């Protein structure tokens, strides 16, 4: 899918904010460890960061954990999150090493969050879905073709939103900040943007 960045300011896709707190010691420590394993190769680092968030941070619904996280540092500390939270953590890890990354969404039966990254030197944004795999879900890191957790089915009213946001969408942040637990979140989170 071809994404349209909401801003032409490339620095926006490297910035830290309250949710993408990539200067936090927990994020920096994780990024440093992953970069050491990638031996300085940014493509290998991006894959390693993706696989770490996908595999080492369970999706809270898959493991029936009611805790909510929304700051990248909290996701990495508590090792739990929904798709949106995991996206915040992955974007923070990528930006921590100078890889532009942003947020994109799908309207499924819920609002699903993913990220897109652009390796330095490339002009192409590539979506990645670190939601976490389970039976029936096989998302993989790829710079050549997408292998996301879910396909949107337009005939069911689903869609891939074409915009790439530099910050988490306000609809998502508002719900994550105000929900008391995961069950409450499902009542607060809009189904569409």
PDB file of C-alpha atoms in Angstrom:
ATOM      1  CA  UNK A   1       0.000   0.000   0.000  1.00  0.00           C
ATOM      2  CA  UNK A   2       1.229   3.476  -0.819  1.00  0.00           C
ATOM      3  CA  UNK A   3       1.128   5.699   2.264  1.00  0.00           C
ATOM      4  CA  UNK A   4       0.823   9.474   2.335  1.00  0.00           C
ATOM      5  CA  UNK A   5       2.760  11.159   5.160  1.00  0.00           C
ATOM      6  CA  UNK A   6       0.684  13.800   6.975  1.00  0.00           C
ATOM      7  CA  UNK A   7       3.706  16.116   6.937  1.00  0.00           C
ATOM      8  CA  UNK A   8       6.610  16.677   4.572  1.00  0.00           C
ATOM      9  CA  UNK A   9       8.826  17.428   7.584  1.00  0.00           C
ATOM     10  CA  UNK A  10      10.982  14.308   7.835  1.00  0.00           C
ATOM     11  CA  UNK A  11      12.132  15.273  11.335  1.00  0.00           C
ATOM     12  CA  UNK A  12       8.578  14.637  12.589  1.00  0.00           C
ATOM     13  CA  UNK A  13       9.141  10.919  11.924  1.00  0.00           C
ATOM     14  CA  UNK A  14      12.212  10.942  14.170  1.00  0.00           C
ATOM     15  CA  UNK A  15      10.831  13.042  17.052  1.00  0.00           C
ATOM     16  CA  UNK A  16      10.222  11.971  20.629  1.00  0.00           C
ATOM     17  CA  UNK A  17       6.923  12.743  22.320  1.00  0.00           C
ATOM     18  CA  UNK A  18       4.984  11.548  25.337  1.00  0.00           C
ATOM     19  CA  UNK A  19       4.045   8.187  23.803  1.00  0.00           C
ATOM     20  CA  UNK A  20       7.186   7.711  21.721  1.00  0.00           C
ATOM     21  CA  UNK A  21       9.639   8.487  24.514  1.00  0.00           C
ATOM     22  CA  UNK A  22      12.732   7.178  22.735  1.00  0.00           C
ATOM     23  CA  UNK A  23      15.120   9.115  24.983  1.00  0.00           C
ATOM     24  CA  UNK A  24      13.883   7.191  28.055  1.00  0.00           C
ATOM     25  CA  UNK A  25      16.600   4.972  29.595  1.00  0.00           C
ATOM     26  CA  UNK A  26      14.549   1.774  29.092  1.00  0.00           C
ATOM     27  CA  UNK A  27      14.085   2.513  25.397  1.00  0.00           C
ATOM     28  CA  UNK A  28      17.750   3.508  24.987  1.00  0.00           C
ATOM     29  CA  UNK A  29      18.941   0.367  26.802  1.00  0.00           C
ATOM     30  CA  UNK A  30      16.777  -1.864  24.601  1.00  0.00           C
ATOM     31  CA  UNK A  31      17.847  -0.051  21.432  1.00  0.00           C
ATOM     32  CA  UNK A  32      21.535  -0.306  22.373  1.00  0.00           C
ATOM     33  CA  UNK A  33      21.233  -4.044  23.018  1.00  0.00           C
ATOM     34  CA  UNK A  34      19.408  -4.646  19.736  1.00  0.00           C
ATOM     35  CA  UNK A  35      21.871  -2.510  17.767  1.00  0.00           C
ATOM     36  CA  UNK A  36      24.800  -4.443  19.246  1.00  0.00           C
ATOM     37  CA  UNK A  37      23.180  -7.633  17.959  1.00  0.00           C
ATOM     38  CA  UNK A  38      22.708  -6.056  14.519  1.00  0.00           C
ATOM     39  CA  UNK A  39      26.377  -5.034  14.419  1.00  0.00           C
ATOM     40  CA  UNK A  40      25.458  -1.535  13.220  1.00  0.00           C
ATOM     41  CA  UNK A  41      23.410  -2.650  10.198  1.00  0.00           C
ATOM     42  CA  UNK A  42      20.195  -0.560  10.176  1.00  0.00           C
ATOM     43  CA  UNK A  43      18.134  -3.080   8.180  1.00  0.00           C
ATOM     44  CA  UNK A  44      19.153  -5.849  10.592  1.00  0.00           C
ATOM     45  CA  UNK A  45      18.420  -3.536  13.519  1.00  0.00           C
ATOM     46  CA  UNK A  46      14.943  -2.731  12.154  1.00  0.00           C
ATOM     47  CA  UNK A  47      14.210  -6.447  11.771  1.00  0.00           C
ATOM     48  CA  UNK A  48      15.540  -7.152  15.269  1.00  0.00           C
ATOM     49  CA  UNK A  49      13.473  -4.347  16.825  1.00  0.00           C
ATOM     50  CA  UNK A  50      10.369  -5.562  14.989  1.00  0.00           C
ATOM     51  CA  UNK A  51      10.842  -9.186  16.049  1.00  0.00           C
ATOM     52  CA  UNK A  52      11.589  -8.143  19.625  1.00  0.00           C
ATOM     53  CA  UNK A  53       8.345  -6.150  19.930  1.00  0.00           C
ATOM     54  CA  UNK A  54       6.322  -8.770  18.055  1.00  0.00           C
ATOM     55  CA  UNK A  55       7.648 -11.758  20.023  1.00  0.00           C
ATOM     56  CA  UNK A  56       8.911 -10.543  23.424  1.00  0.00           C
ATOM     57  CA  UNK A  57       5.999  -8.198  24.185  1.00  0.00           C
ATOM     58  CA  UNK A  58       2.786 -10.257  24.222  1.00  0.00           C
ATOM     59  CA  UNK A  59      -0.458  -8.772  22.935  1.00  0.00           C
ATOM     60  CA  UNK A  60      -2.506  -8.341  26.099  1.00  0.00           C
ATOM     61  CA  UNK A  61      -5.647  -9.870  24.566  1.00  0.00           C
ATOM     62  CA  UNK A  62      -3.739 -13.001  23.532  1.00  0.00           C
ATOM     63  CA  UNK A  63      -2.499 -13.633  27.085  1.00  0.00           C
ATOM     64  CA  UNK A  64      -5.618 -12.289  28.844  1.00  0.00           C
ATOM     65  CA  UNK A  65      -3.716  -9.493  30.608  1.00  0.00           C
ATOM     66  CA  UNK A  66      -5.904  -6.543  31.563  1.00  0.00           C
ATOM     67  CA  UNK A  67      -3.070  -4.033  32.053  1.00  0.00           C
ATOM     68  CA  UNK A  68      -2.833  -1.106  29.676  1.00  0.00           C
ATOM     69  CA  UNK A  69       0.370   0.518  28.505  1.00  0.00           C
ATOM     70  CA  UNK A  70       0.706   3.362  26.053  1.00  0.00           C
ATOM     71  CA  UNK A  71       4.140   4.941  26.517  1.00  0.00           C
ATOM     72  CA  UNK A  72       6.903   3.083  24.697  1.00  0.00           C
ATOM     73  CA  UNK A  73       8.986   2.923  27.870  1.00  0.00           C
ATOM     74  CA  UNK A  74       6.084   1.371  29.800  1.00  0.00           C
ATOM     75  CA  UNK A  75       5.495  -1.212  27.073  1.00  0.00           C
ATOM     76  CA  UNK A  76       9.164  -2.222  27.201  1.00  0.00           C
ATOM     77  CA  UNK A  77       9.252  -2.232  31.015  1.00  0.00           C
ATOM     78  CA  UNK A  78       6.013  -4.143  31.619  1.00  0.00           C
ATOM     79  CA  UNK A  79       6.379  -6.274  28.478  1.00  0.00           C
ATOM     80  CA  UNK A  80       2.682  -6.069  27.577  1.00  0.00           C
ATOM     81  CA  UNK A  81       0.532  -4.094  25.158  1.00  0.00           C
ATOM     82  CA  UNK A  82      -2.199  -4.037  22.572  1.00  0.00           C
ATOM     83  CA  UNK A  83      -1.372  -3.364  18.913  1.00  0.00           C
ATOM     84  CA  UNK A  84      -1.348   0.412  19.418  1.00  0.00           C
ATOM     85  CA  UNK A  85       0.970   0.256  22.427  1.00  0.00           C
ATOM     86  CA  UNK A  86       3.301  -2.164  20.701  1.00  0.00           C
ATOM     87  CA  UNK A  87       3.402   0.221  17.738  1.00  0.00           C
ATOM     88  CA  UNK A  88       4.467   3.037  20.069  1.00  0.00           C
ATOM     89  CA  UNK A  89       7.312   0.854  21.347  1.00  0.00           C
ATOM     90  CA  UNK A  90       8.457  -0.183  17.870  1.00  0.00           C
ATOM     91  CA  UNK A  91       8.414   3.378  16.542  1.00  0.00           C
ATOM     92  CA  UNK A  92      10.419   4.512  19.597  1.00  0.00           C
ATOM     93  CA  UNK A  93      13.028   1.806  19.043  1.00  0.00           C
ATOM     94  CA  UNK A  94      13.350   2.672  15.360  1.00  0.00           C
ATOM     95  CA  UNK A  95      13.568   6.415  15.946  1.00  0.00           C
ATOM     96  CA  UNK A  96      16.114   5.852  18.729  1.00  0.00           C
ATOM     97  CA  UNK A  97      18.529   4.696  16.025  1.00  0.00           C
ATOM     98  CA  UNK A  98      17.615   7.308  13.421  1.00  0.00           C
ATOM     99  CA  UNK A  99      15.152   5.246  11.368  1.00  0.00           C
ATOM    100  CA  UNK A 100      12.127   7.344  10.352  1.00  0.00           C
ATOM    101  CA  UNK A 101       8.907   5.659  11.472  1.00  0.00           C
ATOM    102  CA  UNK A 102       5.250   6.579  11.840  1.00  0.00           C
ATOM    103  CA  UNK A 103       1.807   5.239  12.591  1.00  0.00           C
ATOM    104  CA  UNK A 104      -0.806   3.793  10.255  1.00  0.00           C
ATOM    105  CA  UNK A 105      -4.130   2.137  10.884  1.00  0.00           C
ATOM    106  CA  UNK A 106      -6.691  -0.335   9.609  1.00  0.00           C
ATOM    107  CA  UNK A 107     -10.426  -0.289  10.209  1.00  0.00           C
ATOM    108  CA  UNK A 108     -11.282  -3.902  10.921  1.00  0.00           C
ATOM    109  CA  UNK A 109     -13.919  -4.932  13.467  1.00  0.00           C
ATOM    110  CA  UNK A 110     -11.732  -2.751  15.706  1.00  0.00           C
ATOM    111  CA  UNK A 111      -9.275   0.032  14.956  1.00  0.00           C
ATOM    112  CA  UNK A 112      -5.973  -1.757  14.407  1.00  0.00           C
ATOM    113  CA  UNK A 113      -2.612  -0.010  14.782  1.00  0.00           C
ATOM    114  CA  UNK A 114       0.596  -0.641  12.844  1.00  0.00           C
ATOM    115  CA  UNK A 115       3.695   1.276  11.858  1.00  0.00           C
ATOM    116  CA  UNK A 116       5.588   2.133   8.704  1.00  0.00           C
ATOM    117  CA  UNK A 117       9.309   2.691   8.442  1.00  0.00           C
ATOM    118  CA  UNK A 118      11.638   4.117   5.856  1.00  0.00           C
ATOM    119  CA  UNK A 119      15.248   3.062   5.973  1.00  0.00           C
ATOM    120  CA  UNK A 120      17.696   5.934   5.475  1.00  0.00           C
ATOM    121  CA  UNK A 121      18.449   6.312   1.764  1.00  0.00           C
ATOM    122  CA  UNK A 122      15.072   4.897   0.746  1.00  0.00           C
ATOM    123  CA  UNK A 123      12.048   6.869  -0.427  1.00  0.00           C
ATOM    124  CA  UNK A 124       9.570   4.058   0.282  1.00  0.00           C
ATOM    125  CA  UNK A 125       7.556   3.652   3.470  1.00  0.00           C
ATOM    126  CA  UNK A 126       6.920   0.002   4.345  1.00  0.00           C
ATOM    127  CA  UNK A 127       4.168  -1.055   6.745  1.00  0.00           C
ATOM    128  CA  UNK A 128       5.049  -3.482   9.528  1.00  0.00           C
ATOM    129  CA  UNK A 129       2.632  -5.091  11.992  1.00  0.00           C
ATOM    130  CA  UNK A 130       4.201  -6.124  15.299  1.00  0.00           C
ATOM    131  CA  UNK A 131       0.858  -7.120  16.860  1.00  0.00           C
ATOM    132  CA  UNK A 132       2.123 -10.588  17.706  1.00  0.00           C
ATOM    133  CA  UNK A 133       1.517 -13.904  16.034  1.00  0.00           C
ATOM    134  CA  UNK A 134      -0.911 -16.622  17.090  1.00  0.00           C
ATOM    135  CA  UNK A 135      -2.793 -19.345  15.236  1.00  0.00           C
ATOM    136  CA  UNK A 136      -4.180 -17.699  12.108  1.00  0.00           C
ATOM    137  CA  UNK A 137      -1.896 -14.641  12.400  1.00  0.00           C
ATOM    138  CA  UNK A 138       1.529 -14.729  10.748  1.00  0.00           C
ATOM    139  CA  UNK A 139       2.925 -11.190  10.482  1.00  0.00           C
ATOM    140  CA  UNK A 140       6.530 -11.001   9.297  1.00  0.00           C
ATOM    141  CA  UNK A 141       9.090  -8.255   8.837  1.00  0.00           C
ATOM    142  CA  UNK A 142       9.711  -7.481   5.180  1.00  0.00           C
ATOM    143  CA  UNK A 143      11.128  -4.560   3.275  1.00  0.00           C
ATOM    144  CA  UNK A 144       9.987  -6.026  -0.071  1.00  0.00           C
ATOM    145  CA  UNK A 145       6.346  -6.985   0.460  1.00  0.00           C
ATOM    146  CA  UNK A 146       3.868  -6.627   3.279  1.00  0.00           C
ATOM    147  CA  UNK A 147       3.005  -9.556   5.480  1.00  0.00           C
ATOM    148  CA  UNK A 148       0.642  -7.996   8.004  1.00  0.00           C
ATOM    149  CA  UNK A 149      -1.392  -9.633  10.735  1.00  0.00           C
ATOM    150  CA  UNK A 150      -4.691  -8.906   8.988  1.00  0.00           C
ATOM    151  CA  UNK A 151      -5.991  -8.030   5.544  1.00  0.00           C
ATOM    152  CA  UNK A 152      -8.760  -5.450   5.303  1.00  0.00           C
ATOM    153  CA  UNK A 153     -11.879  -6.673   3.515  1.00  0.00           C
ATOM    154  CA  UNK A 154     -13.692  -3.713   1.878  1.00  0.00           C
ATOM    155  CA  UNK A 155     -16.805  -5.836   1.288  1.00  0.00           C
ATOM    156  CA  UNK A 156     -17.091  -6.095   5.100  1.00  0.00           C
ATOM    157  CA  UNK A 157     -16.656  -2.335   5.541  1.00  0.00           C
ATOM    158  CA  UNK A 158     -12.979  -2.663   6.449  1.00  0.00           C
ATOM    159  CA  UNK A 159     -10.193  -0.498   5.061  1.00  0.00           C
ATOM    160  CA  UNK A 160      -6.535   0.406   5.182  1.00  0.00           C
ATOM    161  CA  UNK A 161      -6.154   4.087   6.012  1.00  0.00           C
ATOM    162  CA  UNK A 162      -3.672   5.649   3.565  1.00  0.00           C
ATOM    163  CA  UNK A 163      -2.229   8.288   5.911  1.00  0.00           C
ATOM    164  CA  UNK A 164       1.045   7.944   7.792  1.00  0.00           C
ATOM    165  CA  UNK A 165       0.958   9.866  11.057  1.00  0.00           C
ATOM    166  CA  UNK A 166       4.051  11.222  12.778  1.00  0.00           C
ATOM    167  CA  UNK A 167       2.348  10.884  16.181  1.00  0.00           C
ATOM    168  CA  UNK A 168      -0.162   8.337  17.455  1.00  0.00           C
ATOM    169  CA  UNK A 169      -3.641   9.338  16.338  1.00  0.00           C
ATOM    170  CA  UNK A 170      -5.495  11.422  18.980  1.00  0.00           C
ATOM    171  CA  UNK A 171      -8.408   8.947  18.940  1.00  0.00           C
ATOM    172  CA  UNK A 172      -6.029   6.193  20.037  1.00  0.00           C
ATOM    173  CA  UNK A 173      -4.144   8.220  22.639  1.00  0.00           C
ATOM    174  CA  UNK A 174      -7.329   9.569  24.221  1.00  0.00           C
ATOM    175  CA  UNK A 175      -8.733   6.054  24.662  1.00  0.00           C
ATOM    176  CA  UNK A 176      -5.461   4.613  25.992  1.00  0.00           C
ATOM    177  CA  UNK A 177      -5.001   7.455  28.483  1.00  0.00           C
ATOM    178  CA  UNK A 178      -8.547   7.326  29.861  1.00  0.00           C
ATOM    179  CA  UNK A 179      -9.210   3.592  29.981  1.00  0.00           C
ATOM    180  CA  UNK A 180      -8.847   1.900  33.347  1.00  0.00           C
ATOM    181  CA  UNK A 181      -8.148  -1.530  31.851  1.00  0.00           C
ATOM    182  CA  UNK A 182      -8.337  -3.387  28.550  1.00  0.00           C
ATOM    183  CA  UNK A 183     -12.083  -4.080  28.836  1.00  0.00           C
ATOM    184  CA  UNK A 184     -12.767  -0.386  29.396  1.00  0.00           C
ATOM    185  CA  UNK A 185     -10.521   0.463  26.432  1.00  0.00           C
ATOM    186  CA  UNK A 186     -12.746  -1.453  24.012  1.00  0.00           C
ATOM    187  CA  UNK A 187     -15.643   0.804  25.045  1.00  0.00           C
ATOM    188  CA  UNK A 188     -13.608   3.997  24.591  1.00  0.00           C
ATOM    189  CA  UNK A 189     -11.694   3.211  21.411  1.00  0.00           C
ATOM    190  CA  UNK A 190     -13.465   4.262  18.242  1.00  0.00           C
ATOM    191  CA  UNK A 191     -13.791   1.624  15.548  1.00  0.00           C
ATOM    192  CA  UNK A 192     -12.802   4.118  12.837  1.00  0.00           C
ATOM    193  CA  UNK A 193     -10.706   7.259  12.496  1.00  0.00           C
TER     194      UNK A 193
END
